[in-house]
GROMACS .gro file of N, CA and C in nm:
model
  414
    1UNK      N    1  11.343  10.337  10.449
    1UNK     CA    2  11.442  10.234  10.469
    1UNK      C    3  11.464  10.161  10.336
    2UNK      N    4  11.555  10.139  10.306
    2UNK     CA    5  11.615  10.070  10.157
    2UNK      C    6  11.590   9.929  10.140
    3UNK      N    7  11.565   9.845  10.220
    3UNK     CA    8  11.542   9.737  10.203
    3UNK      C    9  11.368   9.690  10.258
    4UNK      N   10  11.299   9.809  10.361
    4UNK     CA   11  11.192   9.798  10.429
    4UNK      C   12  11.076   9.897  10.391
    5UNK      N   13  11.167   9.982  10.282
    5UNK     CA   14  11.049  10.103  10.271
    5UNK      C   15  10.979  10.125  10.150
    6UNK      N   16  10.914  10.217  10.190
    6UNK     CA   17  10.816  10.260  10.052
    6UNK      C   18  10.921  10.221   9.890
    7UNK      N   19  11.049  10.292   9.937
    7UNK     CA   20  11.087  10.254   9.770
    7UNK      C   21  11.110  10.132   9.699
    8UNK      N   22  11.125  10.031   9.810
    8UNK     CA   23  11.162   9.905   9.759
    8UNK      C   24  10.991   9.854   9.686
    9UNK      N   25  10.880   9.885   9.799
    9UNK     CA   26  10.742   9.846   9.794
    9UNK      C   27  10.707   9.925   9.600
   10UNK      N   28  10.739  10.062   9.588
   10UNK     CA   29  10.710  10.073   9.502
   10UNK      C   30  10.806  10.048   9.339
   11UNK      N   31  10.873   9.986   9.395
   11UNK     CA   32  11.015   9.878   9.252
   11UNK      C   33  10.919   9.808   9.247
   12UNK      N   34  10.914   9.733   9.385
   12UNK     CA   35  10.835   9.609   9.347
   12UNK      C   36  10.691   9.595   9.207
   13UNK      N   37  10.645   9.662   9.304
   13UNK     CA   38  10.514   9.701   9.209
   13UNK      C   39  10.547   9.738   9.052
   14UNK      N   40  10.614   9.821   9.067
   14UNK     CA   41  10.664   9.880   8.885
   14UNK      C   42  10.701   9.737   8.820
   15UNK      N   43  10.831   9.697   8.883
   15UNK     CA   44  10.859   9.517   8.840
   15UNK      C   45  10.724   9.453   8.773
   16UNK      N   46  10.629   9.407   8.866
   16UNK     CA   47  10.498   9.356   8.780
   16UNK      C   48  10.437   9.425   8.711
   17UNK      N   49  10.414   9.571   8.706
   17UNK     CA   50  10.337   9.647   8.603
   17UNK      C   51  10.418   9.634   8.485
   18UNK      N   52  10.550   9.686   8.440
   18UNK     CA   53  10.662   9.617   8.345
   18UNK      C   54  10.624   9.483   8.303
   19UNK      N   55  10.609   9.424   8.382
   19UNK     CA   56  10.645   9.273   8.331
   19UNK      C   57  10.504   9.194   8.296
   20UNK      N   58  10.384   9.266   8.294
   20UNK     CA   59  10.261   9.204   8.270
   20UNK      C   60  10.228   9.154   8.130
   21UNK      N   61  10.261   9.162   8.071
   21UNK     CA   62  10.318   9.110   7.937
   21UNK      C   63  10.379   8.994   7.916
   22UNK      N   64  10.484   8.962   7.958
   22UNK     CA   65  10.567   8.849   7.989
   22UNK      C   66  10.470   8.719   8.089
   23UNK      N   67  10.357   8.767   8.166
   23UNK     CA   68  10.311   8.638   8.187
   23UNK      C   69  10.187   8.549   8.149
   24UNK      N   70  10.124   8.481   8.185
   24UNK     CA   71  10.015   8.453   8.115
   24UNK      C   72   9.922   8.452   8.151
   25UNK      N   73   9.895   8.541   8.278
   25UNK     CA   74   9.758   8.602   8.332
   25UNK      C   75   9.818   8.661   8.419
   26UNK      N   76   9.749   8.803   8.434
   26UNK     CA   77   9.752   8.835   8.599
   26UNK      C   78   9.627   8.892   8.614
   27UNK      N   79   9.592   8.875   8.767
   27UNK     CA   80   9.449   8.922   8.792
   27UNK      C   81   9.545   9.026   8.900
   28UNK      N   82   9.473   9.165   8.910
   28UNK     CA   83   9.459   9.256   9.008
   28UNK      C   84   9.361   9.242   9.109
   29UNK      N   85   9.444   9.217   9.249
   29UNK     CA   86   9.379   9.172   9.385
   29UNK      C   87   9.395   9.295   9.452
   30UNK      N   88   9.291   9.358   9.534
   30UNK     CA   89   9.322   9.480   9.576
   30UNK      C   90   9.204   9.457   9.732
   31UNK      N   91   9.269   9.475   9.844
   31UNK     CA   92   9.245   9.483   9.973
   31UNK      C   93   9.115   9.542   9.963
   32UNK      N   94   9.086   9.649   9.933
   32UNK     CA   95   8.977   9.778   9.932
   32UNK      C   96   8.870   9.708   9.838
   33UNK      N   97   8.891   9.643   9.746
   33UNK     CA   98   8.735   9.563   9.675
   33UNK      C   99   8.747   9.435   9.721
   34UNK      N  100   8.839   9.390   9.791
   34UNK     CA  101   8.790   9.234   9.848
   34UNK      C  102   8.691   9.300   9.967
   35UNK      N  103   8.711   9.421  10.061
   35UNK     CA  104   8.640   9.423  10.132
   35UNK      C  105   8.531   9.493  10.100
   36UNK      N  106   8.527   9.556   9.968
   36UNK     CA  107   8.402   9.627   9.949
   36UNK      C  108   8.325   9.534   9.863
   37UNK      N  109   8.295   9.380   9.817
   37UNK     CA  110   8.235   9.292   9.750
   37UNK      C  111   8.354   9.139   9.789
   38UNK      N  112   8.333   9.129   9.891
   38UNK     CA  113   8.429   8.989   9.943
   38UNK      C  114   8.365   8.831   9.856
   39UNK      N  115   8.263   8.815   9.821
   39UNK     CA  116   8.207   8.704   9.722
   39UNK      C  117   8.235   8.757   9.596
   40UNK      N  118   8.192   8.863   9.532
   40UNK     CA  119   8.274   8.897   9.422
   40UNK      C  120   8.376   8.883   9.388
   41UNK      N  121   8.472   8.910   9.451
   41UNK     CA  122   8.624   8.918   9.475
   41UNK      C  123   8.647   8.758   9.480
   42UNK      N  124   8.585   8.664   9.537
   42UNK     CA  125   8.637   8.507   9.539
   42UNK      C  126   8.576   8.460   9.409
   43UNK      N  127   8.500   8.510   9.398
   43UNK     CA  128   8.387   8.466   9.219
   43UNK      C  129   8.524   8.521   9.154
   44UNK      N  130   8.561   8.635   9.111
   44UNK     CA  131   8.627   8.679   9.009
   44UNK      C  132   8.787   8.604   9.021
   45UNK      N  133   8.857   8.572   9.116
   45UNK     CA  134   8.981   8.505   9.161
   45UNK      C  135   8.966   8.330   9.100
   46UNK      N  136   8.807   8.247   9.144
   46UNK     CA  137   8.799   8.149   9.134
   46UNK      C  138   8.807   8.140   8.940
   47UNK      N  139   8.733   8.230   8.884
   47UNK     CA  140   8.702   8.184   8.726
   47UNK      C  141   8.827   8.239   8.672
   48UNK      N  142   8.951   8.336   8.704
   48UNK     CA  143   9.074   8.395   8.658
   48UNK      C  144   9.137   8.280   8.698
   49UNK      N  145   9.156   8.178   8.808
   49UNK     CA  146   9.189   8.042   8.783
   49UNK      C  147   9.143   7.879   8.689
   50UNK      N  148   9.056   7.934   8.648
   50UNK     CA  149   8.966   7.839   8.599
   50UNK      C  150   8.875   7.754   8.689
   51UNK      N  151   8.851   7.774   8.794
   51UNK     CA  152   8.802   7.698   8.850
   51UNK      C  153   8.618   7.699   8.903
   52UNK      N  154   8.569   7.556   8.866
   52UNK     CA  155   8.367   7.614   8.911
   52UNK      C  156   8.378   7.690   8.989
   53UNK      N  157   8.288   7.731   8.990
   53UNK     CA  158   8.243   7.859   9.056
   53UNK      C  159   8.094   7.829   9.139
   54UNK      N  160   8.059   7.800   9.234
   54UNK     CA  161   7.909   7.772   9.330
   54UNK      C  162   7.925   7.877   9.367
   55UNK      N  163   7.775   7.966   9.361
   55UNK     CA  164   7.745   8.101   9.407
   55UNK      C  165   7.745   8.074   9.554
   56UNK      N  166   7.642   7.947   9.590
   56UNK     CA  167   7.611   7.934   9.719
   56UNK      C  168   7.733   7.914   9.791
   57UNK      N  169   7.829   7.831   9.765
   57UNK     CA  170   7.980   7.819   9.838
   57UNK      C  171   8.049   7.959   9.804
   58UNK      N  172   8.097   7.999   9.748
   58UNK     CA  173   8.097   8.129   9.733
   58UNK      C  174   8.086   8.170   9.849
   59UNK      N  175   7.897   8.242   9.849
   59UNK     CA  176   7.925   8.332   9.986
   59UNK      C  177   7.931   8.255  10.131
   60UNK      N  178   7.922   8.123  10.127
   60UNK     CA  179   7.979   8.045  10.269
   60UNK      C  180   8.121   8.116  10.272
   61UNK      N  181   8.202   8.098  10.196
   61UNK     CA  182   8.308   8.095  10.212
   61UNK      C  183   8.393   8.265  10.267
   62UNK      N  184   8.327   8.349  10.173
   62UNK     CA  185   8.319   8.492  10.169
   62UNK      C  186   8.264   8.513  10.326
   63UNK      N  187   8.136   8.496  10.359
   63UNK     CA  188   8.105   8.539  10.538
   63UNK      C  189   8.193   8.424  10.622
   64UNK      N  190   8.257   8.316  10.603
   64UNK     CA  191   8.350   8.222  10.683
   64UNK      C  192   8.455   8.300  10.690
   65UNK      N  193   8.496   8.367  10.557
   65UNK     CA  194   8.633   8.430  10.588
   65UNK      C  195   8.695   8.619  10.618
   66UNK      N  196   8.511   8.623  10.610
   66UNK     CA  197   8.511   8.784  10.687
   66UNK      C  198   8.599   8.802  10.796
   67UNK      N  199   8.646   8.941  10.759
   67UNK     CA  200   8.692   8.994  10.901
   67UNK      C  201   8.635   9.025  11.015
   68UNK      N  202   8.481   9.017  11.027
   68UNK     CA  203   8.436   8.984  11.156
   68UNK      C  204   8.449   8.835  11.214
   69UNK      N  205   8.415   8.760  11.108
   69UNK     CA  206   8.413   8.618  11.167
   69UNK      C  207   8.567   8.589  11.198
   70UNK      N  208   8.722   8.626  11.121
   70UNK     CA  209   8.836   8.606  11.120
   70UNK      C  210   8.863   8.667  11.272
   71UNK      N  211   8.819   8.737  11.279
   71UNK     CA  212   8.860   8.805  11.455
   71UNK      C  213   8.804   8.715  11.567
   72UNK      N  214   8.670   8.722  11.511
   72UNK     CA  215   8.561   8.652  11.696
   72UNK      C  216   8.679   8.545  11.650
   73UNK      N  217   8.733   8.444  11.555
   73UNK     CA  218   8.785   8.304  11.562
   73UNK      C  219   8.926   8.341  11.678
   74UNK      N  220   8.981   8.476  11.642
   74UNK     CA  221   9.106   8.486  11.701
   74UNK      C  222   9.059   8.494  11.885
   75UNK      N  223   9.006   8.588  11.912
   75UNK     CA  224   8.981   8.642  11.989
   75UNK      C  225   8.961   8.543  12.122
   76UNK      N  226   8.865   8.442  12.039
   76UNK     CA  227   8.790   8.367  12.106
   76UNK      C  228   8.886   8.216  12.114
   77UNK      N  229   9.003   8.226  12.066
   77UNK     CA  230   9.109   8.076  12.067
   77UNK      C  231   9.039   8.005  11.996
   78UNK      N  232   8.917   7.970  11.900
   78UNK     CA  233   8.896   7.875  11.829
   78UNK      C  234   8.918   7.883  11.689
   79UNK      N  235   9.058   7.943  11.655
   79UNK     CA  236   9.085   7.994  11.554
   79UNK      C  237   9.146   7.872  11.477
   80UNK      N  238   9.133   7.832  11.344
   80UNK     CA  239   9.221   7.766  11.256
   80UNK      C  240   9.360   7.738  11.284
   81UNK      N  241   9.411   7.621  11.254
   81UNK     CA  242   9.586   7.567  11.301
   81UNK      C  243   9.608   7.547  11.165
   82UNK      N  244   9.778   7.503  11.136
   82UNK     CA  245   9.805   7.455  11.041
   82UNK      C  246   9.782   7.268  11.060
   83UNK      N  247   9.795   7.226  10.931
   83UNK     CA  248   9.781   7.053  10.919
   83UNK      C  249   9.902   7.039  10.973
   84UNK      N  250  10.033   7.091  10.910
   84UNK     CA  251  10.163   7.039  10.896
   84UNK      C  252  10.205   7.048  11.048
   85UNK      N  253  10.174   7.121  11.105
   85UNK     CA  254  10.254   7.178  11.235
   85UNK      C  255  10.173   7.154  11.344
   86UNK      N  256  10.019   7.238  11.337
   86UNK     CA  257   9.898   7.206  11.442
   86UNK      C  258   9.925   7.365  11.513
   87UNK      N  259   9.987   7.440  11.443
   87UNK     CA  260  10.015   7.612  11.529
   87UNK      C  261   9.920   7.688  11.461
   88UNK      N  262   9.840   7.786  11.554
   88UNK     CA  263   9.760   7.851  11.542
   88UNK      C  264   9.811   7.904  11.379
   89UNK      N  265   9.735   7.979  11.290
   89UNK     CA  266   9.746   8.077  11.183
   89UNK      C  267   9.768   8.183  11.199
   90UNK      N  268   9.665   8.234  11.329
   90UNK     CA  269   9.711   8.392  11.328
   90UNK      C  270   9.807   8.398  11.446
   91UNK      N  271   9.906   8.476  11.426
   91UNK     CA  272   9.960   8.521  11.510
   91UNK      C  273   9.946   8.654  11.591
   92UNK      N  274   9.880   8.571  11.734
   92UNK     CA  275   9.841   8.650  11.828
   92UNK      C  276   9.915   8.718  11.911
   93UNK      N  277   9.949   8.757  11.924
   93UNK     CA  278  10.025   8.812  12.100
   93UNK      C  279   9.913   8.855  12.171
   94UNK      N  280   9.960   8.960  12.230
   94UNK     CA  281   9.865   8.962  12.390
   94UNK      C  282   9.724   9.017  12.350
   95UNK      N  283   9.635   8.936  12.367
   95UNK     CA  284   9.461   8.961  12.310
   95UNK      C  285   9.412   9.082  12.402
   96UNK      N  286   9.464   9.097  12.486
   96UNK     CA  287   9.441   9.201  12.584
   96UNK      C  288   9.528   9.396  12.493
   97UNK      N  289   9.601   9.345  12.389
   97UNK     CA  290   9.651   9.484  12.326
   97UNK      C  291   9.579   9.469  12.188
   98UNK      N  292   9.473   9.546  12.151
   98UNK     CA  293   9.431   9.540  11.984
   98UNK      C  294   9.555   9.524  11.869
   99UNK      N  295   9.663   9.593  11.913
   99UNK     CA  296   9.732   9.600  11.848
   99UNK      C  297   9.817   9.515  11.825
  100UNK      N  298   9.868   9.386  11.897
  100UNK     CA  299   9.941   9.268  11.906
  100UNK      C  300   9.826   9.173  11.835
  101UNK      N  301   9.697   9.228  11.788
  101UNK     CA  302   9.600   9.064  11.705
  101UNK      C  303   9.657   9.082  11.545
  102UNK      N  304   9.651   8.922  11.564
  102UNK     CA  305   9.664   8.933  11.389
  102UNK      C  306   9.546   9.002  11.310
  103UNK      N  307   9.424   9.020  11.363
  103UNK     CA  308   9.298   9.042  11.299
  103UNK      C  309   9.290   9.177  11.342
  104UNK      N  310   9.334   9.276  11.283
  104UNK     CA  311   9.302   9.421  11.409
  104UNK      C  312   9.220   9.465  11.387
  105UNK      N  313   9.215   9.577  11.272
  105UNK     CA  314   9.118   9.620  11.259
  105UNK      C  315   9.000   9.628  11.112
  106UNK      N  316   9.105   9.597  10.984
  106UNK     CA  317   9.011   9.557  10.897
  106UNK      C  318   8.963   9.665  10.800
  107UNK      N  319   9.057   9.778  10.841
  107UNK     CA  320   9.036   9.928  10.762
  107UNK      C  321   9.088   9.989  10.692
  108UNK      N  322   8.996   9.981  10.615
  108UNK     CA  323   9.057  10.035  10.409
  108UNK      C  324   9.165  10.192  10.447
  109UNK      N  325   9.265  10.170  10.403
  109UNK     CA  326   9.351  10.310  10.458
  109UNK      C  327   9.384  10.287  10.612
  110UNK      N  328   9.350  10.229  10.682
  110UNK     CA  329   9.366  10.248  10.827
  110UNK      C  330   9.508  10.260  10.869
  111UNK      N  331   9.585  10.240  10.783
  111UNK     CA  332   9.726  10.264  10.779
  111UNK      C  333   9.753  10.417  10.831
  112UNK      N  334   9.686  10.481  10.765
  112UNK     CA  335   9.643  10.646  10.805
  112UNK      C  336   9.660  10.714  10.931
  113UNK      N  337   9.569  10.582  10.999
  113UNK     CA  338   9.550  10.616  11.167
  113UNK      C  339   9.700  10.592  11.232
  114UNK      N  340   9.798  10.512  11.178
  114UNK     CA  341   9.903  10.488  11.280
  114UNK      C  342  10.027  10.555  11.232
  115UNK      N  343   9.983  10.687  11.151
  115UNK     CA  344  10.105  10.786  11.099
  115UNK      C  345  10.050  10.934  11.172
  116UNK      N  346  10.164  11.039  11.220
  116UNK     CA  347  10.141  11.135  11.176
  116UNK      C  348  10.090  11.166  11.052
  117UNK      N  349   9.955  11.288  11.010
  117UNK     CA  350   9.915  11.315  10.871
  117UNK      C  351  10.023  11.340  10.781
  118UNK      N  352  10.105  11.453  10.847
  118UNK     CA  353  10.230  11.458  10.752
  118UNK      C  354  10.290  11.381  10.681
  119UNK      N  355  10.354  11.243  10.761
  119UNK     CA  356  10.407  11.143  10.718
  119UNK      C  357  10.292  11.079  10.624
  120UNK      N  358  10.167  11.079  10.635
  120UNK     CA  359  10.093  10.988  10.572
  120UNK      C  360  10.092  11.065  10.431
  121UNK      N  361  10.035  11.252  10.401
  121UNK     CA  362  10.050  11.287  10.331
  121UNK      C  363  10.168  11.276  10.230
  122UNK      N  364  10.303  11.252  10.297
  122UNK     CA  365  10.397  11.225  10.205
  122UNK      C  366  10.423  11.136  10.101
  123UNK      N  367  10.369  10.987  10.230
  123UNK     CA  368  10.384  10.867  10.169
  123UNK      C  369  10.292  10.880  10.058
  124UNK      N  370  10.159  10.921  10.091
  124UNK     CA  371  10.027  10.936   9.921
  124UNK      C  372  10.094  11.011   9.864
  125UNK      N  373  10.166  11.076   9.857
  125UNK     CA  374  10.241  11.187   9.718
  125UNK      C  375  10.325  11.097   9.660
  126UNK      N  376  10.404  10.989   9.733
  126UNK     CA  377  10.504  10.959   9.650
  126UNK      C  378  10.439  10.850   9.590
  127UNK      N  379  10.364  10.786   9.667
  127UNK     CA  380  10.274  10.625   9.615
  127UNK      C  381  10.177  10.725   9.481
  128UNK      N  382  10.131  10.819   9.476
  128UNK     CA  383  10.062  10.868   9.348
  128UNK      C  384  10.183  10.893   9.208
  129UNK      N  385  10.264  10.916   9.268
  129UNK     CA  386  10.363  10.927   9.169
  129UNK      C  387  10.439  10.902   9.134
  130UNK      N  388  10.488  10.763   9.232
  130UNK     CA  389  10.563  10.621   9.175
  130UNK      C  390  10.507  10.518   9.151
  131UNK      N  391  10.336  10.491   9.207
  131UNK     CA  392  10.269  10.335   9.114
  131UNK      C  393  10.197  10.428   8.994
  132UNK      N  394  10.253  10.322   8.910
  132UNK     CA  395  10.147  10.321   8.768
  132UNK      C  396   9.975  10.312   8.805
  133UNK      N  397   9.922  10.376   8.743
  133UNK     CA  398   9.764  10.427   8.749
  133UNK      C  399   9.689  10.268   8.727
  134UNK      N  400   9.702  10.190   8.655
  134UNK     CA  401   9.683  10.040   8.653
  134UNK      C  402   9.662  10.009   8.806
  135UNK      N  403   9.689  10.034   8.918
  135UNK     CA  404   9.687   9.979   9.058
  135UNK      C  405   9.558  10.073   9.131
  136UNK      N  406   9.531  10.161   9.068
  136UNK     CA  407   9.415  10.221   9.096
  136UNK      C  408   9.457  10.310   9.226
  137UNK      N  409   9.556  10.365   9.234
  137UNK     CA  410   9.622  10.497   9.427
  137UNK      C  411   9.627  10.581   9.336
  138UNK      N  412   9.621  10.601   9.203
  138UNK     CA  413   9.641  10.772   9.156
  138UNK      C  414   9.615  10.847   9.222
   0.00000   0.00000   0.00000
C-alpha cells in the first residue's frame, strides 16, 4: 500500500539514515535489544540524553516496564491512565481475544507468525535490500 506499506516504512528509514549527519545525535533504538538487555537499553538511552543514570532505578524501572509486568497491568484493569484525560494507555478491546490487547505478545519477529511464510519471505528480501545495513535486518 503506498501510503501504509513496506515502501513508505522503508523511505522513511533511508530519510534518517541520509540525514544522520545533519543532526546532532541520534541513538539507534531497536525493539530486539530493548528486549534482549531492557536496563541496558534504558542505561544507554538515559546517558545519549545526558541524563544520571541510577543503576538501581534503572532496573526498577526496566522490570516495571517489562512486557510481562505491561500485560498482567492490562489484563488485570490496573493498568496506567493518562494525567491529561484519566483514559487508560493501552488500548484494550476485548481481553477475552489475545489479539485485540495492546500488550500481545512481546515477540522479536513475531510479525512472522501473522503472515503467510511467503509473504513474510518477501517482505525480508525487500527490507534486506532496501534498509541500509546501519539498522542491523541485513
Amino acid at each position: 500500500h503506498p501510503v501504509y506499506g513496506l515502501d513508505k516504512f522503508l523511505r522513511f528509514y533511508r530519510m534518517w539514515f541520509d540525514h544522520r549527519p545533519d543532526v546532532a545525535g541520534l541513538l539507534l533504538w531497536r525493539y530486539e535489544d530493548a528486549r534482549a538487555g531492557p536496563a541496558a537499553k534504558l542505561r544507554e538511552v538515559l546517558e545519549f540524553l545526558g541524563e544520571p543514570v541510577d543503576d538501581e532505578l534503572v532496573a526498577k524501572a526496566a522490570d516495571y516496564a517489562s512486557f510481562e509486568n505491561m500485560r498482567s497491568m492490562e489484563l488485570s484493569g490496573r493498568q496506567p491512565s493518562y494525567r491529561s484525560s484519566g483514559l487508560p494507555i493501552f488500548a484494550t478491546g476485548d481481553t477475552s481475544n489475545p489479539d485485540a490487547l495492546h500488550v500481545r505478545k512481546g515477540k522479536v519477529g513475531g510479525w512472522r507468525d501473522e503472515l503467510p511464510p511467503e509473504d513474510a519471505a518477501r517482505f525480508e528480501a525487500r527490507i534486506r535490500a532496501g534498509l541500509p545495513d546501519f539498522y542491523g535486518y541485513g
